[in-house]
């Protein structure tokens, strides 16, 4: 049975709205046209998700109209997936005998743009062995760079984006439940993570129906795992998988998310293999207090730095500021981390529609890391912790197997 | 039982060799010191694999010595994983009250470098909402950019790299076998891909033993899948998953790889759901002929463009050049695509130790895509097709379930 209670795709009108907003910002900058180079920005503005490679791929907004410059292998793909496309110009390949940027220069001339042209970056994104000239050098006109305007548009999420992020959290929750269920002394992190992610993804796919798919190259519907944060290695916040076997006494730090129209959430829990000792319990309690201080501070009209100050106050009072290695959190949406940050250096004001991870942590290399991460939506009158269905109390997070 | 017949980590002496080679190239450019910004380059030179984020992370080679500039949450990680590190300087966070680039400027002054400093890029990689000044503006000295020298060092693989890529191919092969085995009419691409990847990864992990782990954020040991290239959508070379159900008559295009010390291989096959019709068989035969023409042309001392010319000659003769959407292949190693490319525009000469994918394809939107990809090592006296254990003949690739 297929139950559709949620949004699984961003409606076309949203992409139109976003492009209109962008054109208004461009107008204020005295720009009429814009070259978009970031794949996330292109998805945000058109709904087209690509496998980014060395081949230049640009969206050219000519007075607001959609024009694509793409490698031949993306031409048909774009034509089918982006309605209201004015033009798709393809070049055969990179590097080829004629460089794609020479074709692009011709294309821009043929577009006969009048008025100023800007760009999201200096040229094609240089990845996977790409070499090429800047826009300025290829087009032989000044092309002012405004790398932030689309990223900044993404800061306030509209109600459809929030719906997708909520739905992502539901499936992160399921994947995490299974992760906790399959974790046991003697089991291996890679296996447990694969099993939980596979089973939860299957359920998600069945529930959301045949029109659902995860957006992005290599994306899976949902998943959960440890990426090496097991035992004392959980004190390395950015550890990666070490093929670790769970042992009694381990402190664990997890991560889980779902992919709904490319939107993400973040759910992380500190867990224990067996009853934690007093030191583990002590760190856990401090971390919980810091996270609560963040929840109590988060809300509309509050400057972001206040949240980081609130968690630091807890850590300082507990005498563990030396165990802190990062700020309280970051925005999240189409990317795993987004601007703005819950950081002492951020004066921006929280507004409804912003979405943050709240994840103050402390790290003792001899014992482990202590960090929950919850995803929070700033609402008109407060906050909504969309991952709070997953228990945060210590008793619920002890694995006695 | 744990059988270790292969390499699962790059030996430290290789990282030393690579840094020495880099220093020689720098000397020719009249540079004494170098700022490395690309995470793949940092791994290539030191063996340190990171989760790349908005936080600036630089390797500074001061006269060849290893100095890291990292966010606090990576300090301990780097200290433990990179031997012979001269210094790890950490800043607390990005954005923070003092911008990381101000800390970096101080760090460079304290390093008291004499002689010219160059960099792999103009500044920190701008991802996930990062904003900051260029090296030139932050350091207030000229910092010439040489974005290609490390990428170019990676073109010729040493024998340990080749061993890892070979091992990768073994596990790509297993994942692909399982993918083919589990694919059946009525099954779903997400499920089949998860099941094959999970089972093959488990076997790989068991076989390579407890010291093995896949390198990279979100990396799995090995995997195989379709990413949407099913039925007529297989004619979209860069399709992404559509949550598709397999149907009788479908043309399929697959992909499989393994991760050994971060090194990759590529195995792709065109398969059919049931006996293919004459048109499918015709396209398949042309594609096979083109791939054979590439194999026949590949080898040491041959210019790269010759290979692409050889496949084009086959496609032209068969009258299907209009169905071609990309060149013959690309180098592969630590990244999915690498320089150089098997492309008509590439005059570089093939040398022993280069590794390429060989994947000429044709695409008919009404029927599907026809592309095998095999990974080939250029040897002293010819080529070694390391994915050839997987059958390429049509009969072996028909799925009658």
Short mmCIF file of N, CA and C in Angstrom, two decimals, chain B residues 146-214:
data_model
loop_
_atom_site.label_atom_id
_atom_site.label_comp_id
_atom_site.label_asym_id
_atom_site.label_seq_id
_atom_site.Cartn_x
_atom_site.Cartn_y
_atom_site.Cartn_z
N UNK B 146 49.29 27.42 -8.67
CA UNK B 146 49.61 26.31 -9.58
C UNK B 146 48.65 25.18 -9.25
N UNK B 147 47.49 25.22 -9.89
CA UNK B 147 46.43 24.30 -9.49
C UNK B 147 46.64 22.90 -10.05
N UNK B 148 47.59 22.74 -10.95
CA UNK B 148 47.68 21.47 -11.68
C UNK B 148 48.82 20.56 -11.28
N UNK B 149 49.78 21.07 -10.53
CA UNK B 149 51.00 20.25 -10.39
C UNK B 149 50.76 18.96 -9.62
N UNK B 150 49.93 18.99 -8.61
CA UNK B 150 49.69 17.73 -7.86
C UNK B 150 48.79 16.81 -8.68
N UNK B 151 47.77 17.39 -9.30
CA UNK B 151 46.91 16.59 -10.19
C UNK B 151 47.76 15.90 -11.26
N UNK B 152 48.74 16.60 -11.77
CA UNK B 152 49.58 16.01 -12.82
C UNK B 152 50.49 14.90 -12.29
N UNK B 153 50.95 15.07 -11.04
CA UNK B 153 51.77 14.00 -10.45
C UNK B 153 50.97 12.70 -10.36
N UNK B 154 49.65 12.83 -10.20
CA UNK B 154 48.79 11.66 -10.00
C UNK B 154 48.55 10.86 -11.28
N UNK B 155 48.97 11.40 -12.43
CA UNK B 155 48.62 10.75 -13.70
C UNK B 155 49.28 9.38 -13.85
N UNK B 156 50.57 9.30 -13.52
CA UNK B 156 51.26 8.00 -13.57
C UNK B 156 51.15 7.36 -12.20
N UNK B 157 50.50 6.22 -12.13
CA UNK B 157 50.33 5.52 -10.86
C UNK B 157 51.57 4.66 -10.57
N UNK B 158 51.99 4.64 -9.30
CA UNK B 158 53.09 3.76 -8.93
C UNK B 158 52.55 2.33 -8.73
N UNK B 159 53.44 1.39 -8.49
CA UNK B 159 53.02 -0.01 -8.46
C UNK B 159 52.05 -0.29 -7.30
N UNK B 160 52.18 0.45 -6.19
CA UNK B 160 51.23 0.25 -5.09
C UNK B 160 49.83 0.76 -5.45
N UNK B 161 49.82 1.87 -6.15
CA UNK B 161 48.51 2.38 -6.59
C UNK B 161 47.85 1.40 -7.55
N UNK B 162 48.66 0.87 -8.46
CA UNK B 162 48.12 -0.09 -9.42
C UNK B 162 47.59 -1.33 -8.69
N UNK B 163 48.30 -1.76 -7.65
CA UNK B 163 47.84 -2.91 -6.86
C UNK B 163 46.48 -2.61 -6.23
N UNK B 164 46.33 -1.42 -5.69
CA UNK B 164 45.05 -1.05 -5.08
C UNK B 164 43.93 -1.01 -6.12
N UNK B 165 44.22 -0.46 -7.28
CA UNK B 165 43.20 -0.36 -8.32
C UNK B 165 42.80 -1.76 -8.81
N UNK B 166 43.79 -2.65 -8.93
CA UNK B 166 43.49 -4.04 -9.28
C UNK B 166 42.57 -4.68 -8.22
N UNK B 167 42.90 -4.44 -6.97
CA UNK B 167 42.10 -5.02 -5.89
C UNK B 167 40.68 -4.45 -5.92
N UNK B 168 40.59 -3.16 -6.19
CA UNK B 168 39.28 -2.52 -6.33
C UNK B 168 38.45 -3.25 -7.39
N UNK B 169 39.09 -3.58 -8.50
CA UNK B 169 38.38 -4.23 -9.60
C UNK B 169 37.85 -5.61 -9.19
N UNK B 170 38.62 -6.32 -8.36
CA UNK B 170 38.17 -7.64 -7.89
C UNK B 170 36.83 -7.52 -7.19
N UNK B 171 36.70 -6.46 -6.36
CA UNK B 171 35.49 -6.34 -5.55
C UNK B 171 34.35 -5.68 -6.31
N UNK B 172 34.70 -4.85 -7.26
CA UNK B 172 33.68 -4.35 -8.18
C UNK B 172 33.05 -5.53 -8.92
N UNK B 173 33.91 -6.46 -9.30
CA UNK B 173 33.46 -7.66 -10.00
C UNK B 173 32.44 -8.44 -9.15
N UNK B 174 32.77 -8.66 -7.89
CA UNK B 174 31.84 -9.40 -7.02
C UNK B 174 30.52 -8.65 -6.87
N UNK B 175 30.60 -7.35 -6.60
CA UNK B 175 29.37 -6.56 -6.42
C UNK B 175 28.51 -6.64 -7.68
N UNK B 176 29.19 -6.60 -8.83
CA UNK B 176 28.45 -6.65 -10.09
C UNK B 176 27.81 -8.02 -10.31
N UNK B 177 28.53 -9.08 -9.97
CA UNK B 177 27.96 -10.43 -10.07
C UNK B 177 26.66 -10.52 -9.28
N UNK B 178 26.70 -9.98 -8.06
CA UNK B 178 25.51 -10.05 -7.21
C UNK B 178 24.40 -9.16 -7.77
N UNK B 179 24.78 -8.01 -8.31
CA UNK B 179 23.80 -7.12 -8.92
C UNK B 179 23.06 -7.86 -10.04
N UNK B 180 23.84 -8.50 -10.88
CA UNK B 180 23.22 -9.24 -11.99
C UNK B 180 22.33 -10.37 -11.46
N UNK B 181 22.83 -11.04 -10.42
CA UNK B 181 22.11 -12.16 -9.84
C UNK B 181 20.76 -11.74 -9.24
N UNK B 182 20.72 -10.57 -8.61
CA UNK B 182 19.50 -10.14 -7.92
C UNK B 182 18.54 -9.36 -8.81
N UNK B 183 19.01 -8.95 -9.98
CA UNK B 183 18.14 -8.20 -10.88
C UNK B 183 17.13 -9.15 -11.53
N UNK B 184 15.87 -8.79 -11.47
CA UNK B 184 14.81 -9.62 -12.05
C UNK B 184 13.60 -8.74 -12.35
N UNK B 185 12.78 -9.16 -13.28
CA UNK B 185 11.55 -8.43 -13.60
C UNK B 185 10.75 -8.24 -12.32
N UNK B 186 10.30 -7.03 -12.08
CA UNK B 186 9.50 -6.73 -10.90
C UNK B 186 10.32 -6.26 -9.71
N UNK B 187 11.63 -6.49 -9.74
CA UNK B 187 12.49 -5.99 -8.67
C UNK B 187 12.75 -4.50 -8.87
N UNK B 188 13.25 -3.86 -7.80
CA UNK B 188 13.47 -2.42 -7.82
C UNK B 188 14.96 -2.11 -7.78
N UNK B 189 15.38 -1.10 -8.53
CA UNK B 189 16.82 -0.81 -8.65
C UNK B 189 17.48 -0.45 -7.32
N UNK B 190 16.74 0.28 -6.47
CA UNK B 190 17.33 0.69 -5.19
C UNK B 190 17.60 -0.54 -4.32
N UNK B 191 16.61 -1.44 -4.27
CA UNK B 191 16.75 -2.64 -3.44
C UNK B 191 17.89 -3.53 -3.93
N UNK B 192 17.89 -3.76 -5.24
CA UNK B 192 18.88 -4.67 -5.83
C UNK B 192 20.29 -4.13 -5.62
N UNK B 193 20.43 -2.83 -5.80
CA UNK B 193 21.74 -2.21 -5.65
C UNK B 193 22.21 -2.27 -4.19
N UNK B 194 21.29 -1.97 -3.27
CA UNK B 194 21.62 -2.06 -1.83
C UNK B 194 22.03 -3.48 -1.46
N UNK B 195 21.25 -4.45 -1.94
CA UNK B 195 21.50 -5.84 -1.56
C UNK B 195 22.86 -6.32 -2.08
N UNK B 196 23.13 -6.03 -3.34
CA UNK B 196 24.41 -6.46 -3.93
C UNK B 196 25.58 -5.75 -3.25
N UNK B 197 25.44 -4.46 -3.02
CA UNK B 197 26.54 -3.68 -2.44
C UNK B 197 26.80 -4.10 -1.01
N UNK B 198 25.73 -4.35 -0.28
CA UNK B 198 25.83 -4.76 1.12
C UNK B 198 26.55 -6.12 1.22
N UNK B 199 26.07 -7.07 0.45
CA UNK B 199 26.61 -8.42 0.53
C UNK B 199 28.08 -8.46 0.07
N UNK B 200 28.37 -7.75 -1.00
CA UNK B 200 29.74 -7.74 -1.51
C UNK B 200 30.67 -7.01 -0.53
N UNK B 201 30.17 -5.93 0.07
CA UNK B 201 30.99 -5.18 1.03
C UNK B 201 31.31 -6.03 2.25
N UNK B 202 30.34 -6.81 2.68
CA UNK B 202 30.54 -7.69 3.82
C UNK B 202 31.64 -8.70 3.52
N UNK B 203 31.58 -9.28 2.34
CA UNK B 203 32.57 -10.28 1.92
C UNK B 203 33.95 -9.63 1.80
N UNK B 204 33.97 -8.43 1.26
CA UNK B 204 35.24 -7.71 1.06
C UNK B 204 35.89 -7.42 2.41
N UNK B 205 35.08 -6.92 3.33
CA UNK B 205 35.55 -6.59 4.67
C UNK B 205 36.08 -7.83 5.39
N UNK B 206 35.36 -8.93 5.25
CA UNK B 206 35.80 -10.18 5.88
C UNK B 206 37.12 -10.66 5.29
N UNK B 207 37.21 -10.58 3.97
CA UNK B 207 38.38 -11.11 3.27
C UNK B 207 39.63 -10.26 3.54
N UNK B 208 39.45 -8.95 3.50
CA UNK B 208 40.63 -8.08 3.64
C UNK B 208 41.02 -7.86 5.10
N UNK B 209 40.16 -8.27 6.02
CA UNK B 209 40.56 -8.27 7.43
C UNK B 209 40.29 -6.97 8.16
N UNK B 210 40.57 -6.97 9.46
CA UNK B 210 40.17 -5.85 10.32
C UNK B 210 40.92 -4.55 10.05
N UNK B 211 42.08 -4.62 9.38
CA UNK B 211 42.81 -3.37 9.11
C UNK B 211 42.28 -2.64 7.89
N UNK B 212 41.45 -3.31 7.13
CA UNK B 212 40.88 -2.67 5.94
C UNK B 212 39.77 -1.71 6.32
N UNK B 213 39.72 -0.57 5.66
CA UNK B 213 38.51 0.26 5.67
C UNK B 213 38.46 1.08 4.39
N UNK B 214 37.26 1.41 3.93
CA UNK B 214 37.15 2.25 2.74
C UNK B 214 37.55 3.68 3.12
#
